[in-house]
Amino acid sequence: MNTKPDDQSSASVCPSGSRTTPVSATARARATAAAPQSGSPIAVIAGASGFIGGEVLAALRSWGYETRTIGRSPARSTVTWDDPDGITGLVDRCDLLINLAGRSVGCRYNDANRQEIWDSRVQTTRTLHAAVAAASAPPRLWINSSTATIYRHAMDRPQTEDDGDIGEGFSVDIAKAWEKEFFAGSLPATRRVALRMAIVLGDGAALNMLATAARFGAGGAQHEGRWFPHRRYRGIGPEASGPTVWRGHPPTHGRQRFSWVHIEDVLRAIRFIDDHEELSGPINISNPQVSDNRSLMTALRKAVRMPVGVPAPRWLLETGMIVLRQESELVLKSRWVLPARLEDAGFDFKWTDVEAAAKHLLR
């Protein structure tokens, strides 16, 4: 883990005259309150209340960081999103900044939810960007969440950071705007890494929903097929892409690719990135042993000891998603993503077998 000398990690906020942007008294007060107590480097994490954020927060503490948080709740965060001066002061004192903020995509993509998903990613990243730009002693490393869903529905070949094809539609437009905001402008003192994470297997919504289906005998493969066209997946933002009306993918017969990563490997990858200064830009966080939907559901049935798994054609899947208030994109889009940059840098994944990972997490 890269750390700064103690005199840097605990340096005081510089006077406003040395800044490109003046700092308010509120920002100075917040920064003073968040000063390091042990001489350890400070990590600021936004979005620590979620499944991944909670795991990252605990890991940072075990790695020797003092942690500060940005969130919505004053009772659970060092500063809140409605306190930009406090965020500026907090970021100016930190060694590492990690942003995992974002409303869960586990919902129906109605207009209100679509806008909230956009704002919770783009606006929060914009706020942090302004804070880093204003800092006299900006963070050494800024890691921002992104998503492997940025790539197209791929059945023909894997997608890497250098040769992947960016997709289109709502989820892709969110990811593109998220990264555009993150990589905007020049921040010469701060290395920036966007984590294009595949579906993370752990105590989160994705695995729990699929495992519940498996436990009740509905853990067969999910099949693309005919369904009513809809507009929920249409593009969003000033550069909206894709068709206005969604009509589905070609039939995949349950063989759509399922890129995944164990939560332990997410944490290991973050520490690896922290230690390897040559890594920057978009980084795929996805297991190199890509599964497919049929194999995934087989692994989940074995993990929960359910011998029967009824397949779900799209009409049945969509009906269930209406009841669960979810979207079928989670299981019907073919995500075939490889972690080329991580592997080229020497990173080894601990969990590469989806069946072993499912047993470990569900038992």
Coordinates of C-alpha atoms in Angstrom, one line a residue:
M1 CA 0.0 0.0 0.0
N2 CA 1.4 3.4 -0.9
T3 CA 1.5 5.8 1.9
K4 CA 2.7 9.4 2.3
P5 CA 5.2 10.4 5.0
D6 CA 3.5 11.4 8.2
D7 CA 4.1 15.1 7.7
Q8 CA 2.2 15.0 4.5
S9 CA -0.6 12.8 5.5
S10 CA -1.4 15.1 8.5
A11 CA -0.6 18.4 6.8
S12 CA -2.9 21.3 7.7
V13 CA -5.1 23.1 5.2
C14 CA -3.3 25.8 3.4
P15 CA -4.5 29.4 3.6
S16 CA -7.0 30.4 1.0
G17 CA -4.5 32.6 -0.8
S18 CA -2.6 29.5 -1.9
R19 CA -5.6 27.9 -3.5
T20 CA -7.1 28.3 -6.9
T21 CA -10.5 28.3 -5.2
P22 CA -11.0 30.0 -1.8
V23 CA -12.0 27.8 1.1
S24 CA -14.7 28.8 3.5
A25 CA -14.6 28.7 7.2
T26 CA -17.0 25.8 7.2
A27 CA -14.6 23.8 5.0
R28 CA -11.7 24.6 7.4
A29 CA -13.7 23.5 10.4
R30 CA -14.7 20.3 8.7
A31 CA -11.1 19.6 7.7
T32 CA -9.8 20.3 11.2
A33 CA -12.4 17.9 12.7
A34 CA -11.3 15.2 10.2
A35 CA -7.6 15.6 10.8
P36 CA -5.7 12.3 11.2
Q37 CA -5.5 11.0 14.8
S38 CA -2.7 8.5 14.4
G39 CA -0.5 9.7 11.6
S40 CA -1.9 7.1 9.3
P41 CA -3.0 8.2 5.8
I42 CA -6.6 9.1 5.4
A43 CA -9.0 7.5 3.0
V44 CA -12.2 9.2 2.1
I45 CA -15.0 6.9 0.8
A46 CA -18.3 8.1 -0.6
G47 CA -21.1 5.5 -0.7
A48 CA -19.9 3.5 2.2
S49 CA -23.5 2.4 3.3
G50 CA -24.0 0.0 0.4
F51 CA -23.0 -3.6 0.1
I52 CA -19.7 -3.0 -1.6
G53 CA -19.0 0.2 0.2
G54 CA -19.3 -1.4 3.6
E55 CA -16.8 -4.1 2.6
V56 CA -14.4 -1.5 1.2
L57 CA -14.6 0.6 4.3
A58 CA -13.7 -2.3 6.6
A59 CA -10.8 -3.3 4.3
L60 CA -9.4 0.2 4.2
R61 CA -9.2 0.2 8.0
S62 CA -7.5 -3.2 8.0
W63 CA -4.9 -1.8 5.6
G64 CA -3.9 0.9 7.9
Y65 CA -6.0 3.8 6.7
E66 CA -7.9 6.2 8.8
T67 CA -11.3 6.5 7.1
R68 CA -13.8 9.3 6.6
T69 CA -17.1 9.0 4.8
I70 CA -19.4 11.1 2.6
G71 CA -23.0 10.1 2.5
R72 CA -26.6 11.2 2.8
S73 CA -27.1 10.6 6.6
P74 CA -25.4 13.1 9.0
A75 CA -25.5 10.4 11.7
R76 CA -23.5 7.9 9.6
S77 CA -21.2 10.2 7.6
T78 CA -18.3 12.6 8.3
V79 CA -19.9 15.0 5.8
T80 CA -23.0 14.9 3.7
W81 CA -23.6 15.6 0.0
D82 CA -25.4 18.8 0.8
D83 CA -22.2 20.2 2.4
P84 CA -19.9 21.0 -0.5
D85 CA -17.6 23.1 1.7
G86 CA -17.2 20.2 4.1
I87 CA -16.5 17.8 1.2
T88 CA -13.8 20.2 -0.1
G89 CA -12.1 20.4 3.3
L90 CA -12.3 16.6 3.7
V91 CA -10.8 15.8 0.3
D92 CA -8.0 18.3 0.7
R93 CA -6.6 16.3 3.6
C94 CA -6.9 12.8 2.2
D95 CA -4.4 10.4 0.6
L96 CA -7.0 8.1 -1.1
L97 CA -10.5 9.0 -2.4
I98 CA -12.9 6.2 -3.3
N99 CA -16.4 7.0 -4.7
L100 CA -18.9 4.2 -4.7
A101 CA -22.0 6.4 -4.5
G102 CA -25.0 5.6 -6.7
R103 CA -28.6 4.6 -6.3
S104 CA -29.2 0.9 -6.7
V105 CA -30.2 -0.2 -10.2
G106 CA -32.3 -2.9 -8.6
C107 CA -35.6 -1.2 -9.6
R108 CA -37.9 -0.6 -12.5
Y109 CA -36.6 2.0 -14.9
N110 CA -39.5 4.4 -14.7
D111 CA -38.7 8.1 -15.4
A112 CA -38.2 9.0 -11.7
N113 CA -35.8 6.1 -11.0
R114 CA -34.0 6.7 -14.3
Q115 CA -33.2 10.3 -13.3
E116 CA -32.3 9.4 -9.8
I117 CA -29.8 6.7 -11.0
W118 CA -28.3 9.4 -13.3
D119 CA -28.0 12.1 -10.7
S120 CA -26.7 9.8 -7.9
R121 CA -23.7 8.9 -10.2
V122 CA -23.0 11.9 -12.4
Q123 CA -23.8 14.7 -9.9
T124 CA -21.9 13.1 -7.0
T125 CA -18.8 12.6 -9.2
R126 CA -19.1 16.2 -10.3
T127 CA -19.1 17.3 -6.7
L128 CA -16.0 15.3 -5.9
H129 CA -14.2 16.5 -9.1
A130 CA -14.7 20.1 -8.0
A131 CA -13.4 19.3 -4.5
V132 CA -10.3 17.6 -5.9
A133 CA -9.7 20.4 -8.3
A134 CA -9.9 22.9 -5.5
A135 CA -7.5 21.1 -3.2
S136 CA -4.1 22.5 -2.4
A137 CA -3.0 18.9 -1.4
P138 CA -5.2 16.7 -3.6
P139 CA -5.5 12.9 -3.1
R140 CA -2.8 10.8 -4.5
L141 CA -5.3 8.4 -6.0
W142 CA -9.0 8.7 -6.8
I143 CA -10.9 5.5 -7.5
N144 CA -14.4 5.9 -8.9
S145 CA -17.0 3.2 -9.4
S146 CA -18.1 2.5 -13.0
T147 CA -19.7 -0.6 -14.5
A148 CA -18.8 -3.3 -17.1
T149 CA -22.3 -2.8 -18.4
I150 CA -20.7 0.0 -20.5
Y151 CA -19.9 -2.7 -23.1
R152 CA -22.3 -3.9 -25.7
H153 CA -24.3 -7.2 -25.5
A154 CA -21.6 -9.5 -26.6
M155 CA -22.0 -13.1 -27.8
D156 CA -19.2 -13.2 -30.3
R157 CA -16.0 -12.1 -28.4
P158 CA -14.8 -10.8 -25.1
Q159 CA -14.5 -7.1 -24.3
T160 CA -11.4 -5.6 -22.8
E161 CA -10.5 -2.0 -21.9
D162 CA -8.5 -1.5 -25.2
D163 CA -10.7 -3.3 -27.8
G164 CA -14.2 -3.4 -26.2
D165 CA -17.2 -2.0 -28.0
I166 CA -19.2 0.6 -26.0
G167 CA -22.9 -0.3 -26.1
E168 CA -26.0 1.9 -26.3
G169 CA -29.1 2.6 -24.3
F170 CA -30.0 3.7 -20.8
S171 CA -27.4 1.7 -18.7
V172 CA -24.6 2.4 -21.1
D173 CA -25.4 6.1 -21.3
I174 CA -25.3 6.3 -17.5
A175 CA -21.8 4.6 -17.5
K176 CA -20.5 6.9 -20.3
A177 CA -21.6 10.1 -18.5
W178 CA -20.3 8.8 -15.2
E179 CA -16.8 8.2 -16.7
K180 CA -16.9 11.4 -18.7
E181 CA -17.5 13.4 -15.6
F182 CA -14.8 11.5 -13.7
F183 CA -12.1 11.9 -16.3
A184 CA -12.9 15.5 -17.2
G185 CA -10.2 18.2 -17.1
S186 CA -6.7 18.0 -15.8
L187 CA -5.9 16.8 -12.2
P188 CA -2.2 16.4 -12.6
A189 CA -1.5 15.4 -8.9
T190 CA -4.2 12.8 -8.8
R191 CA -4.1 9.4 -10.5
R192 CA -7.6 8.4 -11.5
V193 CA -9.0 4.8 -12.0
A194 CA -12.5 3.9 -13.0
L195 CA -13.6 0.5 -11.8
R196 CA -15.7 -1.1 -14.5
M197 CA -17.1 -3.8 -12.2
A198 CA -18.9 -6.9 -13.4
I199 CA -21.8 -8.2 -11.3
V200 CA -20.3 -8.6 -7.8
L201 CA -21.1 -11.8 -6.0
G202 CA -21.5 -11.3 -2.3
D203 CA -24.2 -10.3 0.2
G204 CA -25.8 -8.0 -2.4
A205 CA -29.0 -7.7 -4.3
A206 CA -28.0 -9.5 -7.5
L207 CA -26.8 -12.8 -5.9
N208 CA -29.6 -12.8 -3.3
M209 CA -32.3 -12.4 -5.9
L210 CA -30.9 -15.2 -8.1
A211 CA -30.3 -17.5 -5.2
T212 CA -33.8 -17.0 -3.9
A213 CA -35.1 -18.1 -7.3
A214 CA -32.9 -21.2 -7.2
R215 CA -34.1 -22.1 -3.7
F216 CA -37.8 -22.1 -4.8
G217 CA -37.1 -24.2 -7.8
A218 CA -37.1 -21.4 -10.4
G219 CA -33.3 -21.6 -10.9
G220 CA -33.2 -22.6 -14.5
A221 CA -31.6 -20.7 -17.3
Q222 CA -33.3 -17.4 -18.4
H223 CA -34.1 -17.3 -22.1
E224 CA -34.4 -14.2 -24.3
G225 CA -37.6 -14.3 -26.4
R226 CA -40.7 -12.4 -27.4
W227 CA -42.2 -9.7 -25.2
F228 CA -44.0 -6.4 -25.5
P229 CA -41.7 -3.6 -26.6
H230 CA -41.1 -0.8 -24.1
R231 CA -39.2 2.5 -23.6
R232 CA -37.6 1.9 -20.2
Y233 CA -34.2 1.1 -21.8
R234 CA -34.1 4.2 -24.1
G235 CA -31.0 6.4 -23.8
I236 CA -30.7 9.2 -21.3
G237 CA -28.8 12.5 -21.1
P238 CA -27.5 15.0 -23.7
E239 CA -25.9 12.1 -25.7
A240 CA -28.7 9.6 -25.4
S241 CA -28.1 6.5 -27.6
G242 CA -29.8 3.5 -28.9
P243 CA -33.4 2.9 -30.0
T244 CA -36.3 4.7 -28.3
V245 CA -38.3 1.4 -28.2
W246 CA -36.6 -1.7 -26.8
R247 CA -37.5 -5.0 -28.5
G248 CA -34.9 -7.4 -27.0
H249 CA -31.8 -9.3 -28.0
P250 CA -31.7 -12.2 -30.5
P251 CA -32.4 -15.5 -28.7
T252 CA -29.5 -16.7 -26.6
H253 CA -30.9 -20.0 -25.3
G254 CA -29.5 -19.3 -21.8
R255 CA -26.0 -19.0 -23.2
Q256 CA -25.7 -15.2 -22.7
R257 CA -22.4 -14.6 -21.0
F258 CA -22.3 -13.7 -17.3
S259 CA -19.3 -11.7 -16.2
W260 CA -18.9 -11.8 -12.4
V261 CA -16.4 -11.1 -9.6
H262 CA -16.3 -12.3 -6.0
I263 CA -16.4 -9.5 -3.5
E264 CA -13.0 -10.6 -2.0
D265 CA -11.4 -10.1 -5.4
V266 CA -12.9 -6.6 -5.7
L267 CA -11.2 -5.7 -2.4
R268 CA -7.9 -7.4 -3.5
A269 CA -8.1 -5.5 -6.9
I270 CA -8.5 -2.1 -5.1
R271 CA -5.5 -2.7 -2.9
F272 CA -3.5 -3.9 -6.0
I273 CA -4.5 -0.7 -7.9
D274 CA -3.5 1.3 -4.8
D275 CA 0.0 -0.3 -4.9
H276 CA 0.6 -0.1 -8.6
E277 CA 1.1 3.5 -9.8
E278 CA 1.2 2.5 -13.4
L279 CA -2.5 1.7 -13.5
S280 CA -4.9 4.4 -14.4
G281 CA -7.9 5.0 -16.6
P282 CA -10.7 2.4 -16.9
I283 CA -10.0 -1.0 -15.3
N284 CA -12.2 -4.0 -15.8
I285 CA -12.9 -5.7 -12.5
S286 CA -14.2 -9.0 -13.8
N287 CA -13.2 -12.6 -13.3
P288 CA -11.3 -14.0 -16.3
Q289 CA -13.3 -17.2 -16.2
V290 CA -16.5 -15.9 -17.6
S291 CA -19.6 -18.0 -17.0
D292 CA -22.8 -18.1 -18.9
N293 CA -26.4 -17.8 -17.6
R294 CA -27.1 -21.6 -17.7
S295 CA -23.8 -22.5 -15.8
L296 CA -24.4 -19.7 -13.2
M297 CA -27.9 -21.0 -12.4
T298 CA -26.6 -24.6 -12.2
A299 CA -24.0 -23.4 -9.7
L300 CA -26.6 -21.6 -7.6
R301 CA -28.9 -24.7 -7.5
K302 CA -26.0 -26.8 -6.3
A303 CA -25.1 -24.2 -3.7
V304 CA -28.6 -24.1 -2.2
R305 CA -29.0 -27.9 -2.7
M306 CA -32.0 -27.6 -5.0
P307 CA -32.0 -30.3 -7.7
V308 CA -34.8 -28.8 -9.8
G309 CA -34.6 -25.5 -11.8
V310 CA -37.4 -24.5 -14.0
P311 CA -36.2 -22.5 -17.0
A312 CA -37.6 -19.0 -17.5
P313 CA -38.6 -17.9 -21.0
R314 CA -38.7 -14.1 -21.3
W315 CA -42.5 -13.9 -20.9
L316 CA -42.2 -15.6 -17.5
L317 CA -39.1 -13.7 -16.5
E318 CA -40.7 -10.4 -17.3
T319 CA -43.8 -11.3 -15.3
G320 CA -41.6 -12.1 -12.3
M321 CA -39.6 -8.9 -12.7
I322 CA -42.8 -6.8 -12.6
V323 CA -43.7 -8.4 -9.2
L324 CA -40.1 -8.0 -7.9
R325 CA -39.8 -4.5 -9.3
Q326 CA -36.6 -5.3 -11.1
E327 CA -35.4 -5.3 -14.7
S328 CA -34.6 -8.4 -16.9
E329 CA -31.4 -6.7 -18.2
L330 CA -29.6 -8.1 -15.2
V331 CA -29.8 -11.7 -16.6
L332 CA -30.6 -11.2 -20.3
K333 CA -27.8 -8.9 -21.4
S334 CA -24.7 -10.9 -22.4
R335 CA -21.7 -9.4 -20.5
W336 CA -18.4 -10.9 -21.8
V337 CA -15.7 -8.8 -20.1
L338 CA -12.1 -9.7 -19.4
P339 CA -9.7 -7.9 -17.0
A340 CA -6.8 -7.4 -19.5
R341 CA -5.1 -4.5 -17.7
L342 CA -5.2 -6.1 -14.3
E343 CA -3.8 -9.4 -15.6
D344 CA -1.2 -7.6 -17.6
A345 CA 0.0 -5.9 -14.4
G346 CA 0.2 -9.3 -12.6
F347 CA -3.0 -9.5 -10.7
D348 CA -4.3 -13.0 -9.9
F349 CA -7.9 -13.6 -9.1
K350 CA -8.5 -15.8 -6.1
W351 CA -12.0 -16.9 -7.1
T352 CA -12.2 -18.2 -10.7
D353 CA -14.8 -21.0 -10.4
V354 CA -18.4 -19.8 -10.2
E355 CA -19.5 -23.0 -8.5
A356 CA -16.9 -22.7 -5.7
A357 CA -17.7 -19.0 -5.3
A358 CA -21.5 -19.7 -5.0
K359 CA -21.0 -22.4 -2.4
H360 CA -18.7 -20.2 -0.4
L361 CA -21.1 -17.3 -0.4
L362 CA -24.4 -19.1 0.0
R363 CA -23.4 -21.7 2.6

